[in-house]
PDB file of C-alpha atoms in Angstrom:
ATOM      1  CA  MET A   1      -3.618 147.652 -70.758  1.00 45.00           C
ATOM      2  CA  THR A   2      -4.990 150.157 -68.246  1.00 47.00           C
ATOM      3  CA  ALA A   3      -4.515 150.131 -64.473  1.00 46.00           C
ATOM      4  CA  GLN A   4      -8.082 148.938 -63.922  1.00 48.00           C
ATOM      5  CA  GLU A   5      -7.645 145.960 -66.237  1.00 47.00           C
ATOM      6  CA  SER A   6      -4.458 144.839 -64.458  1.00 46.00           C
ATOM      7  CA  GLY A   7      -6.203 144.826 -61.056  1.00 48.00           C
ATOM      8  CA  GLY A   8      -4.359 147.887 -59.674  1.00 48.00           C
ATOM      9  CA  LYS A   9      -5.670 151.279 -58.631  1.00 54.00           C
ATOM     10  CA  PRO A  10      -7.541 153.330 -61.155  1.00 57.00           C
ATOM     11  CA  ASP A  11      -5.629 156.245 -62.631  1.00 67.00           C
ATOM     12  CA  GLN A  12      -5.913 159.313 -60.428  1.00 69.00           C
ATOM     13  CA  SER A  13      -6.753 162.646 -61.934  1.00 75.00           C
ATOM     14  CA  GLY A  14      -4.733 165.784 -61.269  1.00 76.00           C
ATOM     15  CA  VAL A  15      -7.161 167.042 -58.600  1.00 77.00           C
ATOM     16  CA  ASP A  16      -6.885 163.812 -56.605  1.00 78.00           C
ATOM     17  CA  LEU A  17      -3.100 163.887 -56.778  1.00 81.00           C
ATOM     18  CA  ALA A  18      -3.112 167.503 -55.588  1.00 81.00           C
ATOM     19  CA  ARG A  19      -5.319 166.584 -52.598  1.00 80.00           C
ATOM     20  CA  VAL A  20      -3.019 163.731 -51.614  1.00 82.00           C
ATOM     21  CA  ALA A  21       0.061 165.948 -51.891  1.00 84.00           C
ATOM     22  CA  LEU A  22      -1.609 168.729 -49.861  1.00 81.00           C
ATOM     23  CA  ARG A  23      -2.606 166.289 -47.095  1.00 84.00           C
ATOM     24  CA  ALA A  24       0.946 164.898 -46.905  1.00 86.00           C
ATOM     25  CA  ALA A  25       2.418 168.411 -46.773  1.00 84.00           C
ATOM     26  CA  ARG A  26       0.065 169.418 -43.943  1.00 81.00           C
ATOM     27  CA  GLU A  27       0.997 166.344 -41.891  1.00 83.00           C
ATOM     28  CA  GLN A  28       4.710 167.028 -42.360  1.00 83.00           C
ATOM     29  CA  ALA A  29       4.278 170.691 -41.383  1.00 76.00           C
ATOM     30  CA  ARG A  30       2.332 169.699 -38.271  1.00 78.00           C
ATOM     31  CA  ALA A  31       5.064 167.233 -37.283  1.00 78.00           C
ATOM     32  CA  ARG A  32       7.775 169.880 -37.818  1.00 77.00           C
ATOM     33  CA  GLY A  33       5.753 172.379 -35.758  1.00 75.00           C
ATOM     34  CA  ASP A  34       5.383 169.948 -32.858  1.00 74.00           C
ATOM     35  CA  ALA A  35       9.097 169.164 -32.902  1.00 73.00           C
ATOM     36  CA  ALA A  36       9.988 172.869 -32.997  1.00 71.00           C
ATOM     37  CA  ARG A  37       7.622 173.629 -30.120  1.00 73.00           C
ATOM     38  CA  GLN A  38       9.167 170.861 -28.004  1.00 71.00           C
ATOM     39  CA  LYS A  39      12.689 172.166 -28.732  1.00 70.00           C
ATOM     40  CA  LYS A  40      11.632 175.689 -27.804  1.00 68.00           C
ATOM     41  CA  GLN A  41      10.141 174.539 -24.481  1.00 66.00           C
ATOM     42  CA  ALA A  42      13.274 172.538 -23.696  1.00 63.00           C
ATOM     43  CA  ARG A  43      15.422 175.628 -24.337  1.00 63.00           C
ATOM     44  CA  ARG A  44      13.219 177.723 -22.044  1.00 60.00           C
ATOM     45  CA  GLY A  45      13.580 175.298 -19.158  1.00 55.00           C
ATOM     46  CA  GLY A  46      10.953 172.700 -19.891  1.00 51.00           C
ATOM     47  CA  GLY A  47       8.072 175.114 -20.338  1.00 50.00           C
ATOM     48  CA  LEU A  48       8.221 176.588 -16.841  1.00 55.00           C
ATOM     49  CA  ARG A  49       6.944 179.957 -17.986  1.00 59.00           C
ATOM     50  CA  SER A  50       3.323 180.865 -17.863  1.00 60.00           C
ATOM     51  CA  GLY A  51       1.496 181.902 -20.961  1.00 66.00           C
ATOM     52  CA  ALA A  52      -1.903 183.068 -22.027  1.00 76.00           C
ATOM     53  CA  ARG A  53      -3.260 179.530 -22.307  1.00 77.00           C
ATOM     54  CA  ALA A  54      -4.344 177.324 -19.408  1.00 74.00           C
ATOM     55  CA  ASP A  55      -1.947 174.649 -18.224  1.00 74.00           C
ATOM     56  CA  GLY A  56      -1.554 172.342 -15.222  1.00 71.00           C
ATOM     57  CA  ARG A  57       0.080 175.019 -13.075  1.00 74.00           C
ATOM     58  CA  ASP A  58      -2.836 177.442 -13.117  1.00 77.00           C
ATOM     59  CA  PRO A  59      -4.772 177.987  -9.896  1.00 82.00           C
ATOM     60  CA  MET A  60      -7.922 175.949  -9.503  1.00 81.00           C
ATOM     61  CA  ALA A  61     -11.116 176.401  -7.551  1.00 86.00           C
ATOM     62  CA  LEU A  62     -11.086 175.156  -3.958  1.00 88.00           C
ATOM     63  CA  GLY A  63     -13.860 172.628  -4.541  1.00 86.00           C
ATOM     64  CA  ALA A  64     -12.058 171.153  -7.543  1.00 85.00           C
ATOM     65  CA  ALA A  65      -8.795 170.974  -5.581  1.00 86.00           C
ATOM     66  CA  ILE A  66     -10.482 169.177  -2.677  1.00 86.00           C
ATOM     67  CA  ASN A  67     -12.251 166.730  -5.007  1.00 84.00           C
ATOM     68  CA  ARG A  68      -8.947 166.006  -6.737  1.00 85.00           C
ATOM     69  CA  LEU A  69      -7.220 165.417  -3.390  1.00 84.00           C
ATOM     70  CA  LEU A  70     -10.005 163.084  -2.218  1.00 81.00           C
ATOM     71  CA  THR A  71      -9.777 161.089  -5.429  1.00 83.00           C
ATOM     72  CA  GLU A  72      -5.969 160.875  -5.427  1.00 84.00           C
ATOM     73  CA  ARG A  73      -5.815 159.717  -1.810  1.00 83.00           C
ATOM     74  CA  GLY A  74      -8.808 157.366  -2.017  1.00 78.00           C
ATOM     75  CA  TRP A  75     -10.765 159.231   0.640  1.00 78.00           C
ATOM     76  CA  GLU A  76     -14.137 159.293  -1.134  1.00 76.00           C
ATOM     77  CA  ALA A  77     -15.888 156.799   1.182  1.00 72.00           C
ATOM     78  CA  PRO A  78     -14.632 158.308   4.473  1.00 72.00           C
ATOM     79  CA  ALA A  79     -15.544 161.788   3.272  1.00 75.00           C
ATOM     80  CA  ALA A  80     -19.019 160.629   2.245  1.00 74.00           C
ATOM     81  CA  VAL A  81     -19.545 158.970   5.630  1.00 72.00           C
ATOM     82  CA  GLY A  82     -18.339 162.152   7.318  1.00 74.00           C
ATOM     83  CA  GLY A  83     -21.024 163.999   5.390  1.00 77.00           C
ATOM     84  CA  VAL A  84     -23.592 161.519   6.663  1.00 77.00           C
ATOM     85  CA  MET A  85     -22.453 162.136  10.225  1.00 78.00           C
ATOM     86  CA  GLY A  86     -22.983 165.834   9.667  1.00 81.00           C
ATOM     87  CA  ARG A  87     -26.480 165.242   8.256  1.00 84.00           C
ATOM     88  CA  TRP A  88     -27.443 162.617  10.843  1.00 85.00           C
ATOM     89  CA  PRO A  89     -30.633 164.423  12.021  1.00 87.00           C
ATOM     90  CA  GLN A  90     -31.967 164.654   8.441  1.00 87.00           C
ATOM     91  CA  ILE A  91     -31.240 160.975   7.774  1.00 84.00           C
ATOM     92  CA  VAL A  92     -32.666 159.379  10.930  1.00 84.00           C
ATOM     93  CA  GLY A  93     -35.084 162.065  12.076  1.00 86.00           C
ATOM     94  CA  GLU A  94     -34.958 164.586  14.896  1.00 89.00           C
ATOM     95  CA  ASP A  95     -36.252 162.245  17.638  1.00 88.00           C
ATOM     96  CA  VAL A  96     -33.691 159.515  17.000  1.00 87.00           C
ATOM     97  CA  ALA A  97     -30.879 162.054  16.508  1.00 89.00           C
ATOM     98  CA  LYS A  98     -31.541 163.540  19.968  1.00 90.00           C
ATOM     99  CA  HIS A  99     -30.822 160.184  21.608  1.00 89.00           C
ATOM    100  CA  CYS A 100     -28.413 158.427  19.202  1.00 89.00           C
ATOM    101  CA  GLU A 101     -25.289 159.785  17.542  1.00 89.00           C
ATOM    102  CA  PRO A 102     -22.720 158.188  15.225  1.00 89.00           C
ATOM    103  CA  GLU A 103     -19.293 157.770  16.805  1.00 87.00           C
ATOM    104  CA  ARG A 104     -17.037 156.299  14.130  1.00 86.00           C
ATOM    105  CA  TYR A 105     -16.911 154.452  10.835  1.00 84.00           C
ATOM    106  CA  ASP A 106     -14.617 151.489  10.204  1.00 84.00           C
ATOM    107  CA  GLU A 107     -13.762 151.642   6.518  1.00 80.00           C
ATOM    108  CA  ASP A 108     -12.234 148.148   6.340  1.00 82.00           C
ATOM    109  CA  GLU A 109     -15.253 146.381   7.826  1.00 86.00           C
ATOM    110  CA  ARG A 110     -17.742 149.022   6.606  1.00 85.00           C
ATOM    111  CA  VAL A 111     -19.348 149.280  10.029  1.00 88.00           C
ATOM    112  CA  LEU A 112     -20.927 152.431  11.462  1.00 88.00           C
ATOM    113  CA  VAL A 113     -20.820 152.582  15.272  1.00 90.00           C
ATOM    114  CA  VAL A 114     -23.672 154.509  16.914  1.00 91.00           C
ATOM    115  CA  ARG A 115     -23.966 155.310  20.646  1.00 92.00           C
ATOM    116  CA  CYS A 116     -27.369 155.798  22.267  1.00 91.00           C
ATOM    117  CA  ASP A 117     -28.065 157.580  25.556  1.00 89.00           C
ATOM    118  CA  SER A 118     -30.339 154.834  26.940  1.00 88.00           C
ATOM    119  CA  THR A 119     -30.818 151.123  26.490  1.00 88.00           C
ATOM    120  CA  ALA A 120     -34.374 151.705  25.262  1.00 89.00           C
ATOM    121  CA  TRP A 121     -33.121 153.881  22.398  1.00 90.00           C
ATOM    122  CA  ALA A 122     -30.342 151.364  21.667  1.00 90.00           C
ATOM    123  CA  THR A 123     -32.973 148.621  21.317  1.00 91.00           C
ATOM    124  CA  ASN A 124     -35.099 150.872  19.107  1.00 90.00           C
ATOM    125  CA  LEU A 125     -32.136 151.653  16.846  1.00 90.00           C
ATOM    126  CA  ARG A 126     -31.208 147.959  16.596  1.00 91.00           C
ATOM    127  CA  LEU A 127     -34.708 147.315  15.245  1.00 92.00           C
ATOM    128  CA  LEU A 128     -34.334 150.182  12.762  1.00 89.00           C
ATOM    129  CA  ALA A 129     -30.792 149.169  11.695  1.00 90.00           C
ATOM    130  CA  PRO A 130     -31.685 147.242   8.477  1.00 92.00           C
ATOM    131  CA  THR A 131     -33.826 150.129   7.225  1.00 91.00           C
ATOM    132  CA  LEU A 132     -31.124 152.614   8.175  1.00 89.00           C
ATOM    133  CA  VAL A 133     -28.410 150.597   6.380  1.00 88.00           C
ATOM    134  CA  ALA A 134     -30.535 150.585   3.212  1.00 90.00           C
ATOM    135  CA  ARG A 135     -31.079 154.354   3.463  1.00 87.00           C
ATOM    136  CA  LEU A 136     -27.369 155.013   4.016  1.00 84.00           C
ATOM    137  CA  ASN A 137     -26.405 152.815   1.064  1.00 84.00           C
ATOM    138  CA  GLU A 138     -28.838 154.732  -1.160  1.00 84.00           C
ATOM    139  CA  ASP A 139     -27.092 157.928  -0.150  1.00 79.00           C
ATOM    140  CA  LEU A 140     -23.467 156.696  -0.186  1.00 77.00           C
ATOM    141  CA  GLY A 141     -23.512 153.995  -2.817  1.00 75.00           C
ATOM    142  CA  HIS A 142     -24.142 150.263  -2.631  1.00 78.00           C
ATOM    143  CA  GLY A 143     -22.161 148.455   0.059  1.00 78.00           C
ATOM    144  CA  ALA A 144     -20.722 151.537   1.770  1.00 80.00           C
ATOM    145  CA  VAL A 145     -22.255 150.473   5.099  1.00 84.00           C
ATOM    146  CA  ARG A 146     -22.736 146.771   5.797  1.00 88.00           C
ATOM    147  CA  GLN A 147     -23.693 146.916   9.438  1.00 90.00           C
ATOM    148  CA  ILE A 148     -24.613 149.341  12.180  1.00 90.00           C
ATOM    149  CA  LYS A 149     -23.244 148.494  15.619  1.00 92.00           C
ATOM    150  CA  VAL A 150     -25.413 150.034  18.302  1.00 91.00           C
ATOM    151  CA  GLN A 151     -23.879 150.697  21.691  1.00 89.00           C
ATOM    152  CA  GLY A 152     -25.789 151.571  24.820  1.00 85.00           C
ATOM    153  CA  PRO A 153     -24.889 154.248  27.319  1.00 85.00           C
ATOM    154  CA  SER A 154     -21.435 154.211  28.796  1.00 78.00           C
ATOM    155  CA  GLY A 155     -20.890 154.357  32.527  1.00 69.00           C
ATOM    156  CA  PRO A 156     -19.306 157.243  34.353  1.00 66.00           C
ATOM    157  CA  VAL A 157     -15.550 157.653  34.167  1.00 65.00           C
ATOM    158  CA  ARG A 158     -13.702 155.506  36.713  1.00 63.00           C
ATOM    159  CA  ARG A 159     -11.885 157.582  39.262  1.00 64.00           C
ATOM    160  CA  TYR A 160      -9.060 156.315  41.323  1.00 65.00           C
ATOM    161  CA  GLY A 161      -8.495 158.011  44.639  1.00 65.00           C
ATOM    162  CA  PRO A 162      -8.329 157.657  48.403  1.00 68.00           C
ATOM    163  CA  LEU A 163     -12.058 156.810  48.789  1.00 69.00           C
ATOM    164  CA  ARG A 164     -11.942 153.783  46.474  1.00 67.00           C
ATOM    165  CA  ALA A 165     -12.733 150.404  48.070  1.00 68.00           C
ATOM    166  CA  PRO A 166     -10.125 147.693  47.403  1.00 69.00           C
ATOM    167  CA  GLY A 167     -11.348 145.062  44.910  1.00 71.00           C
ATOM    168  CA  SER A 168     -14.188 147.252  43.667  1.00 68.00           C
ATOM    169  CA  LYS A 169     -14.792 147.794  39.971  1.00 66.00           C
ATOM    170  CA  GLY A 170     -16.141 151.257  40.705  1.00 60.00           C
ATOM    171  CA  PRO A 171     -18.965 152.240  38.360  1.00 58.00           C
ATOM    172  CA  GLY A 172     -18.367 148.948  36.499  1.00 56.00           C
ATOM    173  CA  ASP A 173     -20.217 147.225  39.321  1.00 52.00           C
ATOM    174  CA  THR A 174     -23.377 149.013  38.261  1.00 54.00           C
ATOM    175  CA  TYR A 175     -22.977 149.311  34.464  1.00 53.00           C
ATOM    176  CA  GLY A 176     -20.691 146.309  33.959  1.00 45.00           C
TER     177      GLY A 176
END
């Protein structure tokens, strides 16, 4: 009875057996080489010496280092919003940028606070806010900015001194 009749593997020829033996020998040699390399690195102090090949200790380009730092620290969204603040005139246009400027970005609430130099421009920007939020989200990624809070002009700084009337709010009386 042959091997095929008994339901087992067919008889392998000499060439097939040689291929199987060669493959097994290569795998064993590779395993021995890896083990020897690990022993050698452990003897040298854990591989602390530099060689001709690239490793994790090689210097990297500044842009790659900054991108890696941003990713590790989770600063992608604040950095992107900072870029928007730098490109504010290109995003909203020169006319609006002359009168309105971004002040801060609240990452938790995803709110961009913008201060305008007059109440008329603040009203104008409030009307443009939905369009501006859509444009910012196209640039930064969906949901990066949920709302734009528009603030009007702030009053002059309150000064305390000898010429102040008791009970007065100072400039708050006018801008309050």
